[in-house]
Amino acid sequence: MGLFILNPGILTTVQDAGRFGHQAAGFSVSGPMDADALYTANILVNNPPDLACLEMTFLGVTAVFDRKTWFAVTGADMSPTLNGKPIPSYEAHEAKAGDKLVLGPAKNGKYTYLAVAGGIDVPVVMDSRSTNLKCGIGGFSGRKLAAGDDLPLYVTGRFLDNHYKKHLPSQSEIGPAPDGASRSIFLRVVPGPQAHFFTEQGLREFETEAYTLLPESDRMGARLSGKPVEAKAGVDIISDAIALGSVQIPASGTPIIMLADRQTTGGYAKIGTVVSSDIPKLAQSLPGTEVRFRFVTVEEANRLYQQHQKYLKKLARKTGFCPNKW
Amino acid sequence: MDSIQFYPAGDSTVVVQFGGTINEATSRRIARFAENLRQARVKGVGELIPTFCTLSVQYNPRVIGYQKLVKQLHRLLPHEDDGAAAAKTIHIIPVCYGGEFGKDLPFVARHAGLSEQEVIHHHTGRDYLIYMLGFLPGFSYLGGMDERLFTPRLETPRTKIPAGSVGIGGEQTGIYPLDSPGGWQLIGRTPLRPYDPDRDPAILYQAGEYIRFVPVTPEEYRALEAEIKAGTYAHRVVKED
């Protein structure tokens, strides 16, 4: 059928850019934890940047291709080998029918992405191919991959083959993976929507204290330990919507940063929201990483967003004709 | 009327806050604001998420910046609720109360000092506004339950509640859209599928609409269940002023 899974790793799911447009009905966005790595994997094989890839957590898959195609591996380094021969990440590779791809444990982060030319061709459910594990929809039968799964691939044509040989960028053009194993990260945070729930001291300490990323962190959120953030009078709010990167302060006072599988609404005060371009490095950070916050204005955050999008577009242009296609 | 506030939620969302109390007038106002916004087709605006007292407006900062968007949103705010509400859209939800479908009905009745029949009577005796959907796909936060039925949640939540279960949690009542853990007192179950990923839309109802529970017998429940399975059941929606 396409890509046959011999070993599924620990938590491997199909994810595209995410399931947008259904949050008002209570559907989580899902999508990649490291959106930059998914984007890069796709453009490396000349896909539109939001096509469905495999997202692997901590440990990669062992899989066999049933056809000639192209693929790329990005995100945390899982020491990929093709038929036993080491191959670089962040580079497009040709696979022939019967070729075996083996991905090992993640060395410098948590999440690794495998893009295949044309994308993983699972059915679109409510406008997305992303797996929503809680509802059991999207992705491959709404679940994480298991040994023996046979993933449908989009059929690639001869035309692509010629194009690929000419145009695919090399690793040096795209640049290496961000280092998820760094011991300390800085996250930029826009204050609000409930920053006013916290005391001046609480807000000040939120910026000056160092927090530690806990192992309980998952696709739903990054949990931190550290000095509790002081609230004026409780942190319960009338439930409202939760944006990507929302920094919730529950009754314990220690922050939880809401990520891809976050629930759509919640009842804890949110001191601020991490800017979207800082989410990938948080997602890739290992437990024990020191996390520091710095407030930025919303105007600065808008500017950072634009800058980041420009950077991604620039990467995409290196693939030749791709940006004109979308 | 409470004042309206704008807050950023990161680099690509504006939260528009309509005061701090849950009531139908606020909910109607938020629904009207969302409608205005959809009709105005403001460039760069994406998903809209209504909640009890807010509308979350997602936007693309490459197309429009926060300050400029807030100015535009200001212009699209609806006037204070004038009471001239549009026709209500009411979803008819058949529910089999008690027995195997509503194991906590005896407890709820005891807690309220009412008979089981009286609980059913009070629960079905009014329409409930869907303030918002969230927590789970299609999980509806309903307002306006009869005060006599307020019942604390279970001390130990159940690990699996079947889809369609109708429960009471504190001052709220609602329907579990899919199998999930939960701590609400279960008083009945509907054979309807509030959530069906193969249906478009996947969720039967949306925020701003109403739900009316109608009691059915276990026999009727089974018959409806068979109809739904066969695809011959037509979901009933009524419009009332």
mmCIF file of N, CA and C in Angstrom, chain A residues 22-82:
data_model
loop_
_atom_site.group_PDB
_atom_site.id
_atom_site.type_symbol
_atom_site.label_atom_id
_atom_site.label_comp_id
_atom_site.label_asym_id
_atom_site.label_seq_id
_atom_site.Cartn_x
_atom_site.Cartn_y
_atom_site.Cartn_z
ATOM 1 N N HIS A 22 -12.727 24.026 13.789
ATOM 2 C CA HIS A 22 -13.675 23.233 14.565
ATOM 3 C C HIS A 22 -13.513 23.401 16.073
ATOM 4 N N GLN A 23 -12.761 24.426 16.469
ATOM 5 C CA GLN A 23 -12.574 24.644 17.904
ATOM 6 C C GLN A 23 -13.877 25.086 18.570
ATOM 7 N N ALA A 24 -14.701 25.818 17.841
ATOM 8 C CA ALA A 24 -15.969 26.272 18.421
ATOM 9 C C ALA A 24 -16.862 25.085 18.767
ATOM 10 N N ALA A 25 -16.653 23.945 18.103
ATOM 11 C CA ALA A 25 -17.423 22.739 18.413
ATOM 12 C C ALA A 25 -16.697 21.863 19.424
ATOM 13 N N GLY A 26 -15.533 22.314 19.885
ATOM 14 C CA GLY A 26 -14.818 21.590 20.933
ATOM 15 C C GLY A 26 -13.698 20.679 20.443
ATOM 16 N N PHE A 27 -13.353 20.756 19.156
ATOM 17 C CA PHE A 27 -12.282 19.894 18.644
ATOM 18 C C PHE A 27 -10.919 20.560 18.803
ATOM 19 N N SER A 28 -10.009 19.858 19.463
ATOM 20 C CA SER A 28 -8.646 20.351 19.594
ATOM 21 C C SER A 28 -8.040 20.526 18.210
ATOM 22 N N VAL A 29 -7.024 21.405 18.138
ATOM 23 C CA VAL A 29 -6.378 21.649 16.847
ATOM 24 C C VAL A 29 -5.498 20.466 16.448
ATOM 25 N N SER A 30 -4.881 19.791 17.426
ATOM 26 C CA SER A 30 -3.895 18.734 17.142
ATOM 27 C C SER A 30 -2.777 19.327 16.282
ATOM 28 N N GLY A 31 -2.229 18.552 15.326
ATOM 29 C CA GLY A 31 -1.144 19.062 14.497
ATOM 30 C C GLY A 31 0.210 18.820 15.142
ATOM 31 N N PRO A 32 1.276 19.327 14.506
ATOM 32 C CA PRO A 32 2.627 18.995 14.962
ATOM 33 C C PRO A 32 3.007 19.732 16.244
ATOM 34 N N MET A 33 3.821 19.086 17.065
ATOM 35 C CA MET A 33 4.384 19.769 18.225
ATOM 36 C C MET A 33 5.448 20.759 17.764
ATOM 37 N N ASP A 34 6.243 20.367 16.772
ATOM 38 C CA ASP A 34 7.271 21.251 16.214
ATOM 39 C C ASP A 34 6.851 21.587 14.786
ATOM 40 N N ALA A 35 6.092 22.676 14.653
ATOM 41 C CA ALA A 35 5.538 23.044 13.346
ATOM 42 C C ALA A 35 6.652 23.359 12.350
ATOM 43 N N ASP A 36 7.764 23.916 12.823
ATOM 44 C CA ASP A 36 8.862 24.255 11.907
ATOM 45 C C ASP A 36 9.454 22.993 11.285
ATOM 46 N N ALA A 37 9.589 21.939 12.096
ATOM 47 C CA ALA A 37 10.187 20.701 11.588
ATOM 48 C C ALA A 37 9.255 20.036 10.581
ATOM 49 N N LEU A 38 7.944 20.066 10.840
ATOM 50 C CA LEU A 38 6.991 19.503 9.877
ATOM 51 C C LEU A 38 7.042 20.279 8.565
ATOM 52 N N TYR A 39 7.073 21.584 8.695
ATOM 53 C CA TYR A 39 7.144 22.477 7.525
ATOM 54 C C TYR A 39 8.393 22.158 6.707
ATOM 55 N N THR A 40 9.525 22.065 7.399
ATOM 56 C CA THR A 40 10.795 21.844 6.716
ATOM 57 C C THR A 40 10.835 20.474 6.049
ATOM 58 N N ALA A 41 10.330 19.455 6.758
ATOM 59 C CA ALA A 41 10.315 18.108 6.178
ATOM 60 C C ALA A 41 9.546 18.123 4.868
ATOM 61 N N ASN A 42 8.419 18.819 4.862
ATOM 62 C CA ASN A 42 7.604 18.876 3.654
ATOM 63 C C ASN A 42 8.292 19.610 2.518
ATOM 64 N N ILE A 43 8.870 20.769 2.818
ATOM 65 C CA ILE A 43 9.461 21.509 1.700
ATOM 66 C C ILE A 43 10.707 20.796 1.167
ATOM 67 N N LEU A 44 11.364 20.006 2.021
ATOM 68 C CA LEU A 44 12.532 19.250 1.543
ATOM 69 C C LEU A 44 12.157 18.273 0.436
ATOM 70 N N VAL A 45 10.930 17.743 0.495
ATOM 71 C CA VAL A 45 10.511 16.825 -0.564
ATOM 72 C C VAL A 45 9.516 17.499 -1.506
ATOM 73 N N ASN A 46 9.557 18.845 -1.450
ATOM 74 C CA ASN A 46 8.751 19.625 -2.383
ATOM 75 C C ASN A 46 7.243 19.482 -2.209
ATOM 76 N N ASN A 47 6.829 19.158 -0.995
ATOM 77 C CA ASN A 47 5.403 19.132 -0.684
ATOM 78 C C ASN A 47 4.954 20.535 -0.293
ATOM 79 N N PRO A 48 3.660 20.835 -0.412
ATOM 80 C CA PRO A 48 3.148 22.004 0.296
ATOM 81 C C PRO A 48 3.493 21.834 1.785
ATOM 82 N N PRO A 49 3.777 22.928 2.507
ATOM 83 C CA PRO A 49 4.361 22.805 3.843
ATOM 84 C C PRO A 49 3.445 22.197 4.904
ATOM 85 N N ASP A 50 2.151 22.041 4.586
ATOM 86 C CA ASP A 50 1.223 21.579 5.623
ATOM 87 C C ASP A 50 0.751 20.147 5.395
ATOM 88 N N LEU A 51 1.414 19.388 4.522
ATOM 89 C CA LEU A 51 0.957 18.021 4.251
ATOM 90 C C LEU A 51 1.205 17.101 5.445
ATOM 91 N N ALA A 52 0.513 15.972 5.429
ATOM 92 C CA ALA A 52 0.606 15.027 6.548
ATOM 93 C C ALA A 52 1.950 14.302 6.563
ATOM 94 N N CYS A 53 2.582 14.276 7.740
ATOM 95 C CA CYS A 53 3.851 13.589 7.979
ATOM 96 C C CYS A 53 3.647 12.619 9.141
ATOM 97 N N LEU A 54 4.681 11.822 9.410
ATOM 98 C CA LEU A 54 4.684 11.059 10.654
ATOM 99 C C LEU A 54 5.386 11.888 11.704
ATOM 100 N N GLU A 55 4.774 11.987 12.880
ATOM 101 C CA GLU A 55 5.445 12.590 14.030
ATOM 102 C C GLU A 55 5.818 11.461 14.980
ATOM 103 N N MET A 56 7.114 11.357 15.272
ATOM 104 C CA MET A 56 7.602 10.293 16.156
ATOM 105 C C MET A 56 8.094 10.913 17.458
ATOM 106 N N THR A 57 7.832 10.237 18.568
ATOM 107 C CA THR A 57 8.174 10.780 19.876
ATOM 108 C C THR A 57 9.238 9.912 20.538
ATOM 109 N N PHE A 58 10.356 10.484 20.847
ATOM 110 C CA PHE A 58 11.471 9.825 21.555
ATOM 111 C C PHE A 58 12.141 8.695 20.760
ATOM 112 N N LEU A 59 11.335 7.863 20.077
ATOM 113 C CA LEU A 59 11.906 6.733 19.337
ATOM 114 C C LEU A 59 11.235 6.650 17.975
ATOM 115 N N GLY A 60 12.046 6.435 16.950
ATOM 116 C CA GLY A 60 11.514 6.439 15.592
ATOM 117 C C GLY A 60 10.990 5.100 15.125
ATOM 118 N N VAL A 61 10.494 5.104 13.895
ATOM 119 C CA VAL A 61 9.912 3.891 13.324
ATOM 120 C C VAL A 61 10.971 3.092 12.565
ATOM 121 N N THR A 62 10.660 1.824 12.364
ATOM 122 C CA THR A 62 11.334 1.030 11.351
ATOM 123 C C THR A 62 10.268 0.735 10.312
ATOM 124 N N ALA A 63 10.546 1.095 9.050
ATOM 125 C CA ALA A 63 9.497 0.995 8.036
ATOM 126 C C ALA A 63 10.101 0.630 6.685
ATOM 127 N N VAL A 64 9.267 0.016 5.846
ATOM 128 C CA VAL A 64 9.701 -0.390 4.504
ATOM 129 C C VAL A 64 8.841 0.318 3.459
ATOM 130 N N PHE A 65 9.503 0.897 2.450
ATOM 131 C CA PHE A 65 8.790 1.541 1.350
ATOM 132 C C PHE A 65 8.385 0.479 0.322
ATOM 133 N N ASP A 66 7.165 0.619 -0.233
ATOM 134 C CA ASP A 66 6.731 -0.362 -1.231
ATOM 135 C C ASP A 66 6.916 0.191 -2.644
ATOM 136 N N ARG A 67 7.500 1.384 -2.729
ATOM 137 C CA ARG A 67 7.630 1.996 -4.056
ATOM 138 C C ARG A 67 8.803 2.961 -4.053
ATOM 139 N N LYS A 68 9.139 3.391 -5.233
ATOM 140 C CA LYS A 68 10.164 4.410 -5.356
ATOM 141 C C LYS A 68 9.537 5.753 -4.977
ATOM 142 N N THR A 69 10.181 6.465 -4.084
ATOM 143 C CA THR A 69 9.668 7.782 -3.713
ATOM 144 C C THR A 69 10.790 8.590 -3.074
ATOM 145 N N TRP A 70 10.435 9.751 -2.549
ATOM 146 C CA TRP A 70 11.407 10.609 -1.878
ATOM 147 C C TRP A 70 10.924 10.885 -0.466
ATOM 148 N N PHE A 71 11.879 11.022 0.445
ATOM 149 C CA PHE A 71 11.477 11.310 1.824
ATOM 150 C C PHE A 71 12.532 12.197 2.496
ATOM 151 N N ALA A 72 12.145 12.775 3.630
ATOM 152 C CA ALA A 72 13.081 13.575 4.419
ATOM 153 C C ALA A 72 12.727 13.421 5.892
ATOM 154 N N VAL A 73 13.745 13.494 6.742
ATOM 155 C CA VAL A 73 13.573 13.371 8.191
ATOM 156 C C VAL A 73 14.067 14.665 8.839
ATOM 157 N N THR A 74 13.222 15.260 9.700
ATOM 158 C CA THR A 74 13.622 16.517 10.362
ATOM 159 C C THR A 74 13.253 16.452 11.846
ATOM 160 N N GLY A 75 13.590 17.511 12.560
ATOM 161 C CA GLY A 75 13.307 17.564 13.993
ATOM 162 C C GLY A 75 14.475 16.975 14.764
ATOM 163 N N ALA A 76 14.182 16.313 15.883
ATOM 164 C CA ALA A 76 15.250 15.715 16.691
ATOM 165 C C ALA A 76 15.979 14.651 15.878
ATOM 166 N N ASP A 77 17.272 14.523 16.093
ATOM 167 C CA ASP A 77 18.087 13.577 15.323
ATOM 168 C C ASP A 77 17.857 12.153 15.824
ATOM 169 N N MET A 78 17.296 11.303 14.974
ATOM 170 C CA MET A 78 17.066 9.893 15.332
ATOM 171 C C MET A 78 18.018 8.980 14.568
ATOM 172 N N SER A 79 19.176 9.503 14.178
ATOM 173 C CA SER A 79 20.218 8.724 13.481
ATOM 174 C C SER A 79 19.635 7.813 12.399
ATOM 175 N N PRO A 80 18.989 8.386 11.394
ATOM 176 C CA PRO A 80 18.329 7.556 10.379
ATOM 177 C C PRO A 80 19.327 6.720 9.569
ATOM 178 N N THR A 81 18.889 5.511 9.245
ATOM 179 C CA THR A 81 19.655 4.698 8.291
ATOM 180 C C THR A 81 18.699 4.171 7.229
ATOM 181 N N LEU A 82 19.208 4.056 5.997
ATOM 182 C CA LEU A 82 18.427 3.470 4.911
ATOM 183 C C LEU A 82 19.181 2.220 4.459
#
